CSV table of C-alpha atoms and ligand atoms in Angstrom, one decimal:
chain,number,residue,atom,x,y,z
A,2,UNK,CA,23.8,4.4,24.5
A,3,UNK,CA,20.9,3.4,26.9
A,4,UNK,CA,21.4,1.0,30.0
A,5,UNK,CA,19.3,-0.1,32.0
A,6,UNK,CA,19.6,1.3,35.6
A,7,UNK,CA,18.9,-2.0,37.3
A,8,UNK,CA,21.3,-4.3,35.8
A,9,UNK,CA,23.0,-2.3,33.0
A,10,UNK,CA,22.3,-4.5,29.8
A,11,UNK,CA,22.2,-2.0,26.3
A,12,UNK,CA,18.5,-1.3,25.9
A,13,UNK,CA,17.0,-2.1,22.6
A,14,UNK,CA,13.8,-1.9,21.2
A,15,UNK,CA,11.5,-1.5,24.0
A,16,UNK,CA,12.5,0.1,27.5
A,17,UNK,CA,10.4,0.0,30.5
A,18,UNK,CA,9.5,3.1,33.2
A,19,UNK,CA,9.1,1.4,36.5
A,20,UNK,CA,8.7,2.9,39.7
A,21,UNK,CA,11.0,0.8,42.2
A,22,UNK,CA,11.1,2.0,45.8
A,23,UNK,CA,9.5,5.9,45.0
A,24,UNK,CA,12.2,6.3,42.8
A,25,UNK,CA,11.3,6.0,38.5
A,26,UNK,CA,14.0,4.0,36.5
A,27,UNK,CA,14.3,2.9,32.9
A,28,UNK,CA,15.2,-0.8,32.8
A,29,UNK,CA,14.9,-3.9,30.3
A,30,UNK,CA,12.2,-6.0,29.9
A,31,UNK,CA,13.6,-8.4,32.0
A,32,UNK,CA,13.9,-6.0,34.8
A,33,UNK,CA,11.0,-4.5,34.7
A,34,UNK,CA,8.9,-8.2,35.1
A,35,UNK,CA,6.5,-7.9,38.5
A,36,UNK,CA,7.3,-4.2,38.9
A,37,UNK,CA,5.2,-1.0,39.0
A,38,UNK,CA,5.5,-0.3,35.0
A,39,UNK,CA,4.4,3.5,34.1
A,40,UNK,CA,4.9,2.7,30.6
A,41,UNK,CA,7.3,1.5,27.4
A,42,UNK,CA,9.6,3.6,25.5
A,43,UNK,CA,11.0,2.9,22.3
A,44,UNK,CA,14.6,2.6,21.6
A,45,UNK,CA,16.5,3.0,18.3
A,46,UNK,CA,13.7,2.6,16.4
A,47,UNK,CA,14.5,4.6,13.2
A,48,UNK,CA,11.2,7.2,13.6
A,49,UNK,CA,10.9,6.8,9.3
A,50,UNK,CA,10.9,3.3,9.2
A,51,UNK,CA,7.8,3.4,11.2
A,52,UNK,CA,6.1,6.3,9.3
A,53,UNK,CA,6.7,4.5,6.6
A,54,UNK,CA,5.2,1.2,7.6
A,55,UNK,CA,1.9,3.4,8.4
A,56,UNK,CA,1.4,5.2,5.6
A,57,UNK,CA,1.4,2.2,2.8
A,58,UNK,CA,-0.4,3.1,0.6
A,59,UNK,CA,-3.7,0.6,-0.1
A,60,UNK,CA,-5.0,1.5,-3.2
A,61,UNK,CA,-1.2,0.2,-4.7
A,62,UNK,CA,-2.2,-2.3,-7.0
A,63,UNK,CA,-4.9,0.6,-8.8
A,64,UNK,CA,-1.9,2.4,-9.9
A,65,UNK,CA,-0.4,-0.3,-12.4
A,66,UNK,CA,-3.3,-1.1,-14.2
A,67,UNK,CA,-6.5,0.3,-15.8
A,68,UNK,CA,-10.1,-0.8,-16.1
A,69,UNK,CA,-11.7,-0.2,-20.0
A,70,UNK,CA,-15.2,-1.3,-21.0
A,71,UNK,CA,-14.9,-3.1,-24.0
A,72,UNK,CA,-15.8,-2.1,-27.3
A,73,UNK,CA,-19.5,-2.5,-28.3
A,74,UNK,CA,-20.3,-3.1,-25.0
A,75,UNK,CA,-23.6,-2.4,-25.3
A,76,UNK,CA,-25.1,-5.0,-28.4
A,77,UNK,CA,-22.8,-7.5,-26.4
A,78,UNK,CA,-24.9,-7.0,-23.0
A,79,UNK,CA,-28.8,-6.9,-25.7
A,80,UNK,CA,-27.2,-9.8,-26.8
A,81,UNK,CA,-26.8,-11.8,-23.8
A,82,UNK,CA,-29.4,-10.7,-21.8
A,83,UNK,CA,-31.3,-11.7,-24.9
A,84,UNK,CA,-30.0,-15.2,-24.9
A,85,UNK,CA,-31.2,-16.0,-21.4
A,86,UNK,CA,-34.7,-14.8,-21.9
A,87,UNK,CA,-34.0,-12.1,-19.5
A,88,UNK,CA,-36.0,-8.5,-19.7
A,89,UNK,CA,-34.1,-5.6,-19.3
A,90,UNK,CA,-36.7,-4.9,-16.1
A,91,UNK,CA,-35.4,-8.9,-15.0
A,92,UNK,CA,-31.3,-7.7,-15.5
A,93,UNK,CA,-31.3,-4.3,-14.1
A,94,UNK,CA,-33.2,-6.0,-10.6
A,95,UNK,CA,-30.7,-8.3,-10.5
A,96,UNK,CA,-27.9,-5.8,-10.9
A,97,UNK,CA,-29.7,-3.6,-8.7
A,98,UNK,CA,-30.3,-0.7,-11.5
A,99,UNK,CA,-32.8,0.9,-12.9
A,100,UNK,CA,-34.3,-0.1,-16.6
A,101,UNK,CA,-33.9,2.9,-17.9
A,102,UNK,CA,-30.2,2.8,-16.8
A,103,UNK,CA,-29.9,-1.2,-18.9
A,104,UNK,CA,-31.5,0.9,-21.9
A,105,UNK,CA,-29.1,3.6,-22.0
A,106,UNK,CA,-26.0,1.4,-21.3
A,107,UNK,CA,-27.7,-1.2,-24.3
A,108,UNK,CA,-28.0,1.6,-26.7
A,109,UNK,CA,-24.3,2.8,-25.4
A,110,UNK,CA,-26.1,5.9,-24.3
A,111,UNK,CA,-24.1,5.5,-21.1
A,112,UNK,CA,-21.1,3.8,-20.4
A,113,UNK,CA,-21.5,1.5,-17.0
A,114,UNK,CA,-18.9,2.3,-14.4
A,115,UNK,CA,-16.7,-0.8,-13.6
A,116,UNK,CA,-18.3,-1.7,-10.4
A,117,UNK,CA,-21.7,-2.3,-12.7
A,118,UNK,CA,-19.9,-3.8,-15.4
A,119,UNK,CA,-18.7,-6.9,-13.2
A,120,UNK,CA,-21.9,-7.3,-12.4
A,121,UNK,CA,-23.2,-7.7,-15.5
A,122,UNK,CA,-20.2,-9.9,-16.5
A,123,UNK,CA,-21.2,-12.3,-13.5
A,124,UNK,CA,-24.7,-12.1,-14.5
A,125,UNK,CA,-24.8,-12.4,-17.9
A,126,UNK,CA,-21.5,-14.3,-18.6
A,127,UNK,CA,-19.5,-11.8,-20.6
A,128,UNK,CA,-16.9,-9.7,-20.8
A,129,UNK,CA,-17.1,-6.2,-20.6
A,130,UNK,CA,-14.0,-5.6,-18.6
A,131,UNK,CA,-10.6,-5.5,-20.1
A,132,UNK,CA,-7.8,-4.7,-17.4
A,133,UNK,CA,-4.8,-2.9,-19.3
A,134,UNK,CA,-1.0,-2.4,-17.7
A,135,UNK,CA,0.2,0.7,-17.8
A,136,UNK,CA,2.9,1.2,-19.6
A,137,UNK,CA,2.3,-2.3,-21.5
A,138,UNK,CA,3.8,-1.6,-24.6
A,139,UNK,CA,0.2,-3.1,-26.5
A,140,UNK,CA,-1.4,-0.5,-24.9
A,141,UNK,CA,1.4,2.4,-25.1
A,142,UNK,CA,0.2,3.7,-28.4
A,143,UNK,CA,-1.7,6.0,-27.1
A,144,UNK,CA,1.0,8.2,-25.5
A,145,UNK,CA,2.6,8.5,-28.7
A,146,UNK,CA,-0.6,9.7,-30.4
A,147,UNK,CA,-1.1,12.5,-27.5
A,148,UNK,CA,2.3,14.0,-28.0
A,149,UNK,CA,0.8,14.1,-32.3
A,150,UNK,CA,-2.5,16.1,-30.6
A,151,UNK,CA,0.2,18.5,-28.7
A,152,UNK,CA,2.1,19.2,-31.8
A,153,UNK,CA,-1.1,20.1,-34.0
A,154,UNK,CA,-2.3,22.7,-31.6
A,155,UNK,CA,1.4,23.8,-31.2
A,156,UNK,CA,1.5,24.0,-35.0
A,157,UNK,CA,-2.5,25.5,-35.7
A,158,UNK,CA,-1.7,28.3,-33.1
A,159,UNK,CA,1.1,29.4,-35.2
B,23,ZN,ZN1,17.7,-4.8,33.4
């Protein structure tokens, strides 16, 4: 166990190097107040606690759900935009995209990436983002119908 060499208290957590009289010591905090500090060492810090605190992982939250475009996406943004007199010239400046790109995405040409998609939603006043769980049980269908595609090709290659 760590003391400190001044006045002998357990050192926890943070330990200074001072330089007292020529001679460098490891003392407490309390000892090491209006001294010549070289710098702090850390004491019984678990090293994987810390690695851990580091590393979280940010993008967390993206993991548990998923982003769709709805269905008929595209008549539901003609439709809109049509609604408030907008051009397609009009909505793709204000969603900073091309026409051509508001065509193609209209005619369903082109699915709009998410980060588009809310725009349009704010602009237009739609939705065209549905969030989904995973592993919601409404949604788990799919999984079950994937394991069906497996087994065909398991069964047509035979
Ligand atoms: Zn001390």
């Amino acid at each position: 166990m760590a003391r400190c060499e001044l006045c002998g208290a357990e050192l926890r957590g943070i330990a200074y190097r001072i330089v007292l009289d020529g001679a460098e010591m490891i003392v407490c905090a309390r000892c090491a107040r209006g001294k010549t500090v070289l710098g702090s060492i850390k004491i019984g810090v678990e090293p994987s606690r810390q690695t851990f605190k580091a590393k979280a992982p940010v993008k967390y939250n993206r993991r548990d759900t998923e982003e769709v475009i709805v269905e008929g996406y595209g008549e539901i943004i003609r439709q809109a935009r049509e609604k408030m007199g907008l051009t397609r010239e009009l909505l793709a400046v204000m969603v900073g995209e091309k026409e051509s790109t508001i065509r193609r995405i209209e005619s369903e040409q082109l699915e709009p990436p998410i980060e588009l998609a809310r725009k349009l939603e704010k602009v237009l006043k739609v939705k065209l983002v549905e969030v989904y769980e995973i592993g919601d049980e409404d949604y788990g269908g799919g999984s079950s119908e994937y394991e069906l595609t497996l087994g065909d090709i398991a069964e047509f290659k035979d």
